[in-house]
Amino acid sequence: MRKSTVILVTLCVSVFVVGTSEYLIAGLLSQVADDLDVSVSAAGQTVTAYGLGVVIGGPLVTLLTARRPRKGLALSLMLVFAAGSAISALAPTYEILLLGRIVSSLSHAAFFALSLVVASRVVPPDRVGKATAAVVSGLTVATLLGVPLGALLGERTHWRTPFVVLTALSLVGTAMLALWLPRQEGESAGARAEIRVMAQRTVLLAIATTAVGFAGVATVFTYVAPLLTDITGFAAFVVSILLLAYGAGSFLGNIIAGRLTDRAPAATLRGVFAALAILLACTPFAITWKPTAVLAILLLGLLATATIAPLQGLILRHAAEAPTLAVSVNVGAFQLATALGSVVGGVIVAADGLRWTGLAGAVLSGLGLLISCYALPLRAQHRANEPGAADTEETAPLSAAPSPASPA
């Protein structure tokens, strides 16, 4: 097996472990509430605390560790995650559980960003999109399998058991990283360079595209279960099967988008958001008939994660000098998008408009499409396709990152 493939598998496995932690506890809230003598609502704040840790802590950790060698930093972040999982597993009180969740969250965005940057530097220039998709697939598999299996394990044993397993898996991931991850130096210019690069117009627009455009998905998906039961008329167990199909579609969409991103990053980004806006606009009408409702859910899964590879690729392309902070902030932007979409959808549902959440989602994804056009204008793509076109900031390939570092 090629060494770059082994490295990508190692990063994917590690991202899977970290990604599983984010929503694992959401399926165990009743058990947590009973065991720690708090309300279910209070138990749910452990999810909120984790999200805030990702949004706020990720960029701070990235800035503070900008000069650290990449391999040592990856190992440190995985050990921090393991410590947080262990604290959660052993937490005698609700406050200690919150502390454990926050500790784990501090490594989430920084590790994911670091993984994407490392992945982009261990493959040839024409495979950066595929490498990005390979790392992101760790998150999609976590959503598809890790979270449901973890919740099932907690229900059959104890809510602490999945956190014990996560702690063990994170240590296994650390060992894999120590064995296979190549040595790469930290950003030579440090935190100032990271901030300067992130402040570039194109990078900020890409992050804004994430925060606004992906919120369209969250507007619908947050309330997809009641949508399918109350509007479409599916039984609860059928909804569970459809959500599994959604996850499978997400995995496939991510892989396809990664391949397309290597060929035409701008066209892929605009095409995905355009298709997403059209699909969401059609959803209120599709869900009134079961066959079209099934098709809408499958397509939503396919398109939802197809946004990640081109967005991260756009940032890696334009923040090549010091990309880690920009990628970390973009990871937080996905969290903000989820929060924004949930709020918008919640307002619509509270107004007895459950069926129409797709229209609001279409507006948000349409705005994401508009912002993405400013982030990478059509004329830039046309210049890039012209024979003999010189590489500039607008036309350079996705893989404008530094060349791969020597393996450990």
mmCIF file with all atom_site columns, N, CA and C in Angstrom, residues 40-103:
data_model
loop_
_atom_site.group_PDB
_atom_site.id
_atom_site.type_symbol
_atom_site.label_atom_id
_atom_site.label_alt_id
_atom_site.label_comp_id
_atom_site.label_asym_id
_atom_site.label_entity_id
_atom_site.label_seq_id
_atom_site.pdbx_PDB_ins_code
_atom_site.Cartn_x
_atom_site.Cartn_y
_atom_site.Cartn_z
_atom_site.occupancy
_atom_site.B_iso_or_equiv
_atom_site.pdbx_formal_charge
_atom_site.auth_seq_id
_atom_site.auth_comp_id
_atom_site.auth_asym_id
_atom_site.auth_atom_id
_atom_site.pdbx_PDB_model_num
ATOM 1   N N  . VAL A 1 40  ? -33.315 16.825 31.457 1.00 0.00 ? 40  VAL A N  1
ATOM 2   C CA . VAL A 1 40  ? -32.886 16.457 30.106 1.00 0.00 ? 40  VAL A CA 1
ATOM 3   C C  . VAL A 1 40  ? -32.382 17.693 29.367 1.00 0.00 ? 40  VAL A C  1
ATOM 4   N N  . SER A 1 41  ? -33.035 18.833 29.603 1.00 0.00 ? 41  SER A N  1
ATOM 5   C CA . SER A 1 41  ? -32.601 20.080 28.979 1.00 0.00 ? 41  SER A CA 1
ATOM 6   C C  . SER A 1 41  ? -31.180 20.439 29.399 1.00 0.00 ? 41  SER A C  1
ATOM 7   N N  . ALA A 1 42  ? -30.892 20.274 30.679 1.00 0.00 ? 42  ALA A N  1
ATOM 8   C CA . ALA A 1 42  ? -29.533 20.562 31.169 1.00 0.00 ? 42  ALA A CA 1
ATOM 9   C C  . ALA A 1 42  ? -28.529 19.588 30.564 1.00 0.00 ? 42  ALA A C  1
ATOM 10  N N  . ALA A 1 43  ? -28.916 18.323 30.472 1.00 0.00 ? 43  ALA A N  1
ATOM 11  C CA . ALA A 1 43  ? -28.032 17.326 29.864 1.00 0.00 ? 43  ALA A CA 1
ATOM 12  C C  . ALA A 1 43  ? -27.734 17.701 28.414 1.00 0.00 ? 43  ALA A C  1
ATOM 13  N N  . GLY A 1 44  ? -28.729 18.251 27.728 1.00 0.00 ? 44  GLY A N  1
ATOM 14  C CA . GLY A 1 44  ? -28.541 18.664 26.343 1.00 0.00 ? 44  GLY A CA 1
ATOM 15  C C  . GLY A 1 44  ? -27.527 19.774 26.181 1.00 0.00 ? 44  GLY A C  1
ATOM 16  N N  . GLN A 1 45  ? -27.281 20.522 27.246 1.00 0.00 ? 45  GLN A N  1
ATOM 17  C CA . GLN A 1 45  ? -26.291 21.603 27.175 1.00 0.00 ? 45  GLN A CA 1
ATOM 18  C C  . GLN A 1 45  ? -24.877 21.072 27.020 1.00 0.00 ? 45  GLN A C  1
ATOM 19  N N  . THR A 1 46  ? -24.680 19.775 27.255 1.00 0.00 ? 46  THR A N  1
ATOM 20  C CA . THR A 1 46  ? -23.345 19.196 27.011 1.00 0.00 ? 46  THR A CA 1
ATOM 21  C C  . THR A 1 46  ? -23.031 19.208 25.518 1.00 0.00 ? 46  THR A C  1
ATOM 22  N N  . VAL A 1 47  ? -24.079 19.108 24.678 1.00 0.00 ? 47  VAL A N  1
ATOM 23  C CA . VAL A 1 47  ? -23.881 19.229 23.236 1.00 0.00 ? 47  VAL A CA 1
ATOM 24  C C  . VAL A 1 47  ? -23.530 20.673 22.882 1.00 0.00 ? 47  VAL A C  1
ATOM 25  N N  . THR A 1 48  ? -24.244 21.620 23.500 1.00 0.00 ? 48  THR A N  1
ATOM 26  C CA . THR A 1 48  ? -23.980 23.039 23.267 1.00 0.00 ? 48  THR A CA 1
ATOM 27  C C  . THR A 1 48  ? -22.565 23.412 23.697 1.00 0.00 ? 48  THR A C  1
ATOM 28  N N  . ALA A 1 49  ? -22.158 22.912 24.859 1.00 0.00 ? 49  ALA A N  1
ATOM 29  C CA . ALA A 1 49  ? -20.821 23.217 25.372 1.00 0.00 ? 49  ALA A CA 1
ATOM 30  C C  . ALA A 1 49  ? -19.744 22.713 24.418 1.00 0.00 ? 49  ALA A C  1
ATOM 31  N N  . TYR A 1 50  ? -19.971 21.538 23.870 1.00 0.00 ? 50  TYR A N  1
ATOM 32  C CA . TYR A 1 50  ? -19.006 20.982 22.920 1.00 0.00 ? 50  TYR A CA 1
ATOM 33  C C  . TYR A 1 50  ? -18.930 21.865 21.679 1.00 0.00 ? 50  TYR A C  1
ATOM 34  N N  . GLY A 1 51  ? -20.087 22.276 21.161 1.00 0.00 ? 51  GLY A N  1
ATOM 35  C CA . GLY A 1 51  ? -20.107 23.125 19.978 1.00 0.00 ? 51  GLY A CA 1
ATOM 36  C C  . GLY A 1 51  ? -19.415 24.450 20.196 1.00 0.00 ? 51  GLY A C  1
ATOM 37  N N  . LEU A 1 52  ? -19.650 25.063 21.352 1.00 0.00 ? 52  LEU A N  1
ATOM 38  C CA . LEU A 1 52  ? -18.986 26.326 21.661 1.00 0.00 ? 52  LEU A CA 1
ATOM 39  C C  . LEU A 1 52  ? -17.480 26.140 21.788 1.00 0.00 ? 52  LEU A C  1
ATOM 40  N N  . GLY A 1 53  ? -17.076 25.013 22.344 1.00 0.00 ? 53  GLY A N  1
ATOM 41  C CA . GLY A 1 53  ? -15.646 24.718 22.463 1.00 0.00 ? 53  GLY A CA 1
ATOM 42  C C  . GLY A 1 53  ? -14.986 24.606 21.099 1.00 0.00 ? 53  GLY A C  1
ATOM 43  N N  . VAL A 1 54  ? -15.704 24.019 20.141 1.00 0.00 ? 54  VAL A N  1
ATOM 44  C CA . VAL A 1 54  ? -15.186 23.893 18.783 1.00 0.00 ? 54  VAL A CA 1
ATOM 45  C C  . VAL A 1 54  ? -15.063 25.266 18.129 1.00 0.00 ? 54  VAL A C  1
ATOM 46  N N  . VAL A 1 55  ? -16.119 26.082 18.243 1.00 0.00 ? 55  VAL A N  1
ATOM 47  C CA . VAL A 1 55  ? -16.150 27.387 17.573 1.00 0.00 ? 55  VAL A CA 1
ATOM 48  C C  . VAL A 1 55  ? -15.121 28.343 18.166 1.00 0.00 ? 55  VAL A C  1
ATOM 49  N N  . ILE A 1 56  ? -15.048 28.386 19.486 1.00 0.00 ? 56  ILE A N  1
ATOM 50  C CA . ILE A 1 56  ? -14.164 29.354 20.155 1.00 0.00 ? 56  ILE A CA 1
ATOM 51  C C  . ILE A 1 56  ? -12.770 28.788 20.377 1.00 0.00 ? 56  ILE A C  1
ATOM 52  N N  . GLY A 1 57  ? -12.720 27.567 20.882 1.00 0.00 ? 57  GLY A N  1
ATOM 53  C CA . GLY A 1 57  ? -11.431 26.977 21.235 1.00 0.00 ? 57  GLY A CA 1
ATOM 54  C C  . GLY A 1 57  ? -10.583 26.595 20.046 1.00 0.00 ? 57  GLY A C  1
ATOM 55  N N  . GLY A 1 58  ? -11.229 26.147 18.947 1.00 0.00 ? 58  GLY A N  1
ATOM 56  C CA . GLY A 1 58  ? -10.462 25.703 17.784 1.00 0.00 ? 58  GLY A CA 1
ATOM 57  C C  . GLY A 1 58  ? -9.496  26.749 17.254 1.00 0.00 ? 58  GLY A C  1
ATOM 58  N N  . PRO A 1 59  ? -9.966  27.952 16.909 1.00 0.00 ? 59  PRO A N  1
ATOM 59  C CA . PRO A 1 59  ? -9.048  28.986 16.418 1.00 0.00 ? 59  PRO A CA 1
ATOM 60  C C  . PRO A 1 59  ? -7.991  29.384 17.445 1.00 0.00 ? 59  PRO A C  1
ATOM 61  N N  . LEU A 1 60  ? -8.370  29.461 18.728 1.00 0.00 ? 60  LEU A N  1
ATOM 62  C CA . LEU A 1 60  ? -7.393  29.842 19.757 1.00 0.00 ? 60  LEU A CA 1
ATOM 63  C C  . LEU A 1 60  ? -6.274  28.813 19.865 1.00 0.00 ? 60  LEU A C  1
ATOM 64  N N  . VAL A 1 61  ? -6.641  27.540 19.907 1.00 0.00 ? 61  VAL A N  1
ATOM 65  C CA . VAL A 1 61  ? -5.640  26.472 19.975 1.00 0.00 ? 61  VAL A CA 1
ATOM 66  C C  . VAL A 1 61  ? -4.756  26.499 18.733 1.00 0.00 ? 61  VAL A C  1
ATOM 67  N N  . THR A 1 62  ? -5.367  26.722 17.579 1.00 0.00 ? 62  THR A N  1
ATOM 68  C CA . THR A 1 62  ? -4.602  26.772 16.335 1.00 0.00 ? 62  THR A CA 1
ATOM 69  C C  . THR A 1 62  ? -3.576  27.897 16.356 1.00 0.00 ? 62  THR A C  1
ATOM 70  N N  . LEU A 1 63  ? -3.978  29.085 16.826 1.00 0.00 ? 63  LEU A N  1
ATOM 71  C CA . LEU A 1 63  ? -3.050  30.210 16.894 1.00 0.00 ? 63  LEU A CA 1
ATOM 72  C C  . LEU A 1 63  ? -1.910  29.941 17.871 1.00 0.00 ? 63  LEU A C  1
ATOM 73  N N  . LEU A 1 64  ? -2.252  29.374 19.014 1.00 0.00 ? 64  LEU A N  1
ATOM 74  C CA . LEU A 1 64  ? -1.242  29.128 20.042 1.00 0.00 ? 64  LEU A CA 1
ATOM 75  C C  . LEU A 1 64  ? -0.240  28.054 19.645 1.00 0.00 ? 64  LEU A C  1
ATOM 76  N N  . THR A 1 65  ? -0.619  27.217 18.691 1.00 0.00 ? 65  THR A N  1
ATOM 77  C CA . THR A 1 65  ? 0.257   26.095 18.311 1.00 0.00 ? 65  THR A CA 1
ATOM 78  C C  . THR A 1 65  ? 0.751   26.209 16.874 1.00 0.00 ? 65  THR A C  1
ATOM 79  N N  . ALA A 1 66  ? 0.677   27.417 16.300 1.00 0.00 ? 66  ALA A N  1
ATOM 80  C CA . ALA A 1 66  ? 0.998   27.591 14.878 1.00 0.00 ? 66  ALA A CA 1
ATOM 81  C C  . ALA A 1 66  ? 2.417   27.148 14.534 1.00 0.00 ? 66  ALA A C  1
ATOM 82  N N  . ARG A 1 67  ? 3.352   27.333 15.443 1.00 0.00 ? 67  ARG A N  1
ATOM 83  C CA . ARG A 1 67  ? 4.756   27.016 15.159 1.00 0.00 ? 67  ARG A CA 1
ATOM 84  C C  . ARG A 1 67  ? 5.143   25.600 15.559 1.00 0.00 ? 67  ARG A C  1
ATOM 85  N N  . ARG A 1 68  ? 4.209   24.879 16.162 1.00 0.00 ? 68  ARG A N  1
ATOM 86  C CA . ARG A 1 68  ? 4.535   23.518 16.600 1.00 0.00 ? 68  ARG A CA 1
ATOM 87  C C  . ARG A 1 68  ? 4.674   22.582 15.407 1.00 0.00 ? 68  ARG A C  1
ATOM 88  N N  . PRO A 1 69  ? 5.654   21.658 15.443 1.00 0.00 ? 69  PRO A N  1
ATOM 89  C CA . PRO A 1 69  ? 5.728   20.637 14.387 1.00 0.00 ? 69  PRO A CA 1
ATOM 90  C C  . PRO A 1 69  ? 4.410   19.884 14.293 1.00 0.00 ? 69  PRO A C  1
ATOM 91  N N  . ARG A 1 70  ? 3.977   19.580 13.072 1.00 0.00 ? 70  ARG A N  1
ATOM 92  C CA . ARG A 1 70  ? 2.643   19.040 12.851 1.00 0.00 ? 70  ARG A CA 1
ATOM 93  C C  . ARG A 1 70  ? 2.433   17.671 13.497 1.00 0.00 ? 70  ARG A C  1
ATOM 94  N N  . LYS A 1 71  ? 3.422   16.808 13.449 1.00 0.00 ? 71  LYS A N  1
ATOM 95  C CA . LYS A 1 71  ? 3.230   15.469 14.008 1.00 0.00 ? 71  LYS A CA 1
ATOM 96  C C  . LYS A 1 71  ? 3.072   15.529 15.522 1.00 0.00 ? 71  LYS A C  1
ATOM 97  N N  . GLY A 1 72  ? 3.962   16.239 16.190 1.00 0.00 ? 72  GLY A N  1
ATOM 98  C CA . GLY A 1 72  ? 3.865   16.363 17.641 1.00 0.00 ? 72  GLY A CA 1
ATOM 99  C C  . GLY A 1 72  ? 2.561   17.015 18.064 1.00 0.00 ? 72  GLY A C  1
ATOM 100 N N  . LEU A 1 73  ? 2.098   17.987 17.277 1.00 0.00 ? 73  LEU A N  1
ATOM 101 C CA . LEU A 1 73  ? 0.841   18.664 17.589 1.00 0.00 ? 73  LEU A CA 1
ATOM 102 C C  . LEU A 1 73  ? -0.335  17.704 17.444 1.00 0.00 ? 73  LEU A C  1
ATOM 103 N N  . ALA A 1 74  ? -0.331  16.901 16.380 1.00 0.00 ? 74  ALA A N  1
ATOM 104 C CA . ALA A 1 74  ? -1.418  15.936 16.177 1.00 0.00 ? 74  ALA A CA 1
ATOM 105 C C  . ALA A 1 74  ? -1.493  14.943 17.338 1.00 0.00 ? 74  ALA A C  1
ATOM 106 N N  . LEU A 1 75  ? -0.353  14.461 17.781 1.00 0.00 ? 75  LEU A N  1
ATOM 107 C CA . LEU A 1 75  ? -0.334  13.533 18.914 1.00 0.00 ? 75  LEU A CA 1
ATOM 108 C C  . LEU A 1 75  ? -0.848  14.206 20.185 1.00 0.00 ? 75  LEU A C  1
ATOM 109 N N  . SER A 1 76  ? -0.440  15.450 20.403 1.00 0.00 ? 76  SER A N  1
ATOM 110 C CA . SER A 1 76  ? -0.883  16.182 21.593 1.00 0.00 ? 76  SER A CA 1
ATOM 111 C C  . SER A 1 76  ? -2.396  16.404 21.576 1.00 0.00 ? 76  SER A C  1
ATOM 112 N N  . LEU A 1 77  ? -2.929  16.775 20.421 1.00 0.00 ? 77  LEU A N  1
ATOM 113 C CA . LEU A 1 77  ? -4.363  17.023 20.318 1.00 0.00 ? 77  LEU A CA 1
ATOM 114 C C  . LEU A 1 77  ? -5.169  15.749 20.549 1.00 0.00 ? 77  LEU A C  1
ATOM 115 N N  . MET A 1 78  ? -4.679  14.621 20.041 1.00 0.00 ? 78  MET A N  1
ATOM 116 C CA . MET A 1 78  ? -5.383  13.357 20.269 1.00 0.00 ? 78  MET A CA 1
ATOM 117 C C  . MET A 1 78  ? -5.339  12.967 21.747 1.00 0.00 ? 78  MET A C  1
ATOM 118 N N  . LEU A 1 79  ? -4.234  13.247 22.415 1.00 0.00 ? 79  LEU A N  1
ATOM 119 C CA . LEU A 1 79  ? -4.144  12.936 23.840 1.00 0.00 ? 79  LEU A CA 1
ATOM 120 C C  . LEU A 1 79  ? -5.066  13.849 24.658 1.00 0.00 ? 79  LEU A C  1
ATOM 121 N N  . VAL A 1 80  ? -5.199  15.108 24.242 1.00 0.00 ? 80  VAL A N  1
ATOM 122 C CA . VAL A 1 80  ? -6.149  16.010 24.900 1.00 0.00 ? 80  VAL A CA 1
ATOM 123 C C  . VAL A 1 80  ? -7.563  15.484 24.728 1.00 0.00 ? 80  VAL A C  1
ATOM 124 N N  . PHE A 1 81  ? -7.874  15.018 23.532 1.00 0.00 ? 81  PHE A N  1
ATOM 125 C CA . PHE A 1 81  ? -9.191  14.449 23.290 1.00 0.00 ? 81  PHE A CA 1
ATOM 126 C C  . PHE A 1 81  ? -9.424  13.214 24.159 1.00 0.00 ? 81  PHE A C  1
ATOM 127 N N  . ALA A 1 82  ? -8.407  12.366 24.260 1.00 0.00 ? 82  ALA A N  1
ATOM 128 C CA . ALA A 1 82  ? -8.521  11.167 25.101 1.00 0.00 ? 82  ALA A CA 1
ATOM 129 C C  . ALA A 1 82  ? -8.761  11.553 26.553 1.00 0.00 ? 82  ALA A C  1
ATOM 130 N N  . ALA A 1 83  ? -8.067  12.588 27.017 1.00 0.00 ? 83  ALA A N  1
ATOM 131 C CA . ALA A 1 83  ? -8.252  13.040 28.403 1.00 0.00 ? 83  ALA A CA 1
ATOM 132 C C  . ALA A 1 83  ? -9.673  13.528 28.623 1.00 0.00 ? 83  ALA A C  1
ATOM 133 N N  . GLY A 1 84  ? -10.199 14.296 27.670 1.00 0.00 ? 84  GLY A N  1
ATOM 134 C CA . GLY A 1 84  ? -11.571 14.782 27.790 1.00 0.00 ? 84  GLY A CA 1
ATOM 135 C C  . GLY A 1 84  ? -12.578 13.643 27.814 1.00 0.00 ? 84  GLY A C  1
ATOM 136 N N  . SER A 1 85  ? -12.368 12.634 26.972 1.00 0.00 ? 85  SER A N  1
ATOM 137 C CA . SER A 1 85  ? -13.265 11.476 26.943 1.00 0.00 ? 85  SER A CA 1
ATOM 138 C C  . SER A 1 85  ? -13.206 10.708 28.256 1.00 0.00 ? 85  SER A C  1
ATOM 139 N N  . ALA A 1 86  ? -11.999 10.574 28.807 1.00 0.00 ? 86  ALA A N  1
ATOM 140 C CA . ALA A 1 86  ? -11.852 9.870  30.085 1.00 0.00 ? 86  ALA A CA 1
ATOM 141 C C  . ALA A 1 86  ? -12.542 10.632 31.212 1.00 0.00 ? 86  ALA A C  1
ATOM 142 N N  . ILE A 1 87  ? -12.405 11.956 31.220 1.00 0.00 ? 87  ILE A N  1
ATOM 143 C CA . ILE A 1 87  ? -13.087 12.771 32.236 1.00 0.00 ? 87  ILE A CA 1
ATOM 144 C C  . ILE A 1 87  ? -14.596 12.591 32.121 1.00 0.00 ? 87  ILE A C  1
ATOM 145 N N  . SER A 1 88  ? -15.108 12.580 30.885 1.00 0.00 ? 88  SER A N  1
ATOM 146 C CA . SER A 1 88  ? -16.546 12.388 30.674 1.00 0.00 ? 88  SER A CA 1
ATOM 147 C C  . SER A 1 88  ? -17.009 11.028 31.165 1.00 0.00 ? 88  SER A C  1
ATOM 148 N N  . ALA A 1 89  ? -16.205 10.009 30.900 1.00 0.00 ? 89  ALA A N  1
ATOM 149 C CA . ALA A 1 89  ? -16.571 8.650  31.298 1.00 0.00 ? 89  ALA A CA 1
ATOM 150 C C  . ALA A 1 89  ? -16.614 8.490  32.814 1.00 0.00 ? 89  ALA A C  1
ATOM 151 N N  . LEU A 1 90  ? -15.749 9.209  33.511 1.00 0.00 ? 90  LEU A N  1
ATOM 152 C CA . LEU A 1 90  ? -15.632 9.040  34.967 1.00 0.00 ? 90  LEU A CA 1
ATOM 153 C C  . LEU A 1 90  ? -16.338 10.135 35.758 1.00 0.00 ? 90  LEU A C  1
ATOM 154 N N  . ALA A 1 91  ? -16.950 11.093 35.061 1.00 0.00 ? 91  ALA A N  1
ATOM 155 C CA . ALA A 1 91  ? -17.520 12.278 35.710 1.00 0.00 ? 91  ALA A CA 1
ATOM 156 C C  . ALA A 1 91  ? -18.503 11.918 36.819 1.00 0.00 ? 91  ALA A C  1
ATOM 157 N N  . PRO A 1 92  ? -18.217 12.332 38.069 1.00 0.00 ? 92  PRO A N  1
ATOM 158 C CA . PRO A 1 92  ? -19.145 12.040 39.166 1.00 0.00 ? 92  PRO A CA 1
ATOM 159 C C  . PRO A 1 92  ? -20.292 13.043 39.243 1.00 0.00 ? 92  PRO A C  1
ATOM 160 N N  . THR A 1 93  ? -20.118 14.200 38.593 1.00 0.00 ? 93  THR A N  1
ATOM 161 C CA . THR A 1 93  ? -21.140 15.252 38.642 1.00 0.00 ? 93  THR A CA 1
ATOM 162 C C  . THR A 1 93  ? -21.365 15.829 37.246 1.00 0.00 ? 93  THR A C  1
ATOM 163 N N  . TYR A 1 94  ? -22.457 16.546 37.123 1.00 0.00 ? 94  TYR A N  1
ATOM 164 C CA . TYR A 1 94  ? -22.789 17.198 35.858 1.00 0.00 ? 94  TYR A CA 1
ATOM 165 C C  . TYR A 1 94  ? -21.716 18.208 35.459 1.00 0.00 ? 94  TYR A C  1
ATOM 166 N N  . GLU A 1 95  ? -21.198 18.957 36.422 1.00 0.00 ? 95  GLU A N  1
ATOM 167 C CA . GLU A 1 95  ? -20.184 19.977 36.149 1.00 0.00 ? 95  GLU A CA 1
ATOM 168 C C  . GLU A 1 95  ? -18.900 19.348 35.595 1.00 0.00 ? 95  GLU A C  1
ATOM 169 N N  . ILE A 1 96  ? -18.517 18.207 36.139 1.00 0.00 ? 96  ILE A N  1
ATOM 170 C CA . ILE A 1 96  ? -17.314 17.522 35.653 1.00 0.00 ? 96  ILE A CA 1
ATOM 171 C C  . ILE A 1 96  ? -17.545 16.987 34.244 1.00 0.00 ? 96  ILE A C  1
ATOM 172 N N  . LEU A 1 97  ? -18.765 16.520 33.965 1.00 0.00 ? 97  LEU A N  1
ATOM 173 C CA . LEU A 1 97  ? -19.087 16.064 32.614 1.00 0.00 ? 97  LEU A CA 1
ATOM 174 C C  . LEU A 1 97  ? -18.950 17.214 31.624 1.00 0.00 ? 97  LEU A C  1
ATOM 175 N N  . LEU A 1 98  ? -19.469 18.391 31.979 1.00 0.00 ? 98  LEU A N  1
ATOM 176 C CA . LEU A 1 98  ? -19.314 19.563 31.119 1.00 0.00 ? 98  LEU A CA 1
ATOM 177 C C  . LEU A 1 98  ? -17.836 19.869 30.872 1.00 0.00 ? 98  LEU A C  1
ATOM 178 N N  . LEU A 1 99  ? -17.033 19.765 31.938 1.00 0.00 ? 99  LEU A N  1
ATOM 179 C CA . LEU A 1 99  ? -15.599 20.012 31.810 1.00 0.00 ? 99  LEU A CA 1
ATOM 180 C C  . LEU A 1 99  ? -14.972 19.030 30.828 1.00 0.00 ? 99  LEU A C  1
ATOM 181 N N  . GLY A 1 100 ? -15.330 17.751 30.947 1.00 0.00 ? 100 GLY A N  1
ATOM 182 C CA . GLY A 1 100 ? -14.790 16.750 30.040 1.00 0.00 ? 100 GLY A CA 1
ATOM 183 C C  . GLY A 1 100 ? -15.157 17.016 28.597 1.00 0.00 ? 100 GLY A C  1
ATOM 184 N N  . ARG A 1 101 ? -16.409 17.426 28.383 1.00 0.00 ? 101 ARG A N  1
ATOM 185 C CA . ARG A 1 101 ? -16.844 17.728 27.020 1.00 0.00 ? 101 ARG A CA 1
ATOM 186 C C  . ARG A 1 101 ? -16.085 18.927 26.440 1.00 0.00 ? 101 ARG A C  1
ATOM 187 N N  . ILE A 1 102 ? -15.855 19.937 27.263 1.00 0.00 ? 102 ILE A N  1
ATOM 188 C CA . ILE A 1 102 ? -15.138 21.124 26.797 1.00 0.00 ? 102 ILE A CA 1
ATOM 189 C C  . ILE A 1 102 ? -13.691 20.784 26.472 1.00 0.00 ? 102 ILE A C  1
ATOM 190 N N  . VAL A 1 103 ? -13.059 19.964 27.327 1.00 0.00 ? 103 VAL A N  1
ATOM 191 C CA . VAL A 1 103 ? -11.668 19.558 27.075 1.00 0.00 ? 103 VAL A CA 1
ATOM 192 C C  . VAL A 1 103 ? -11.570 18.829 25.743 1.00 0.00 ? 103 VAL A C  1
#
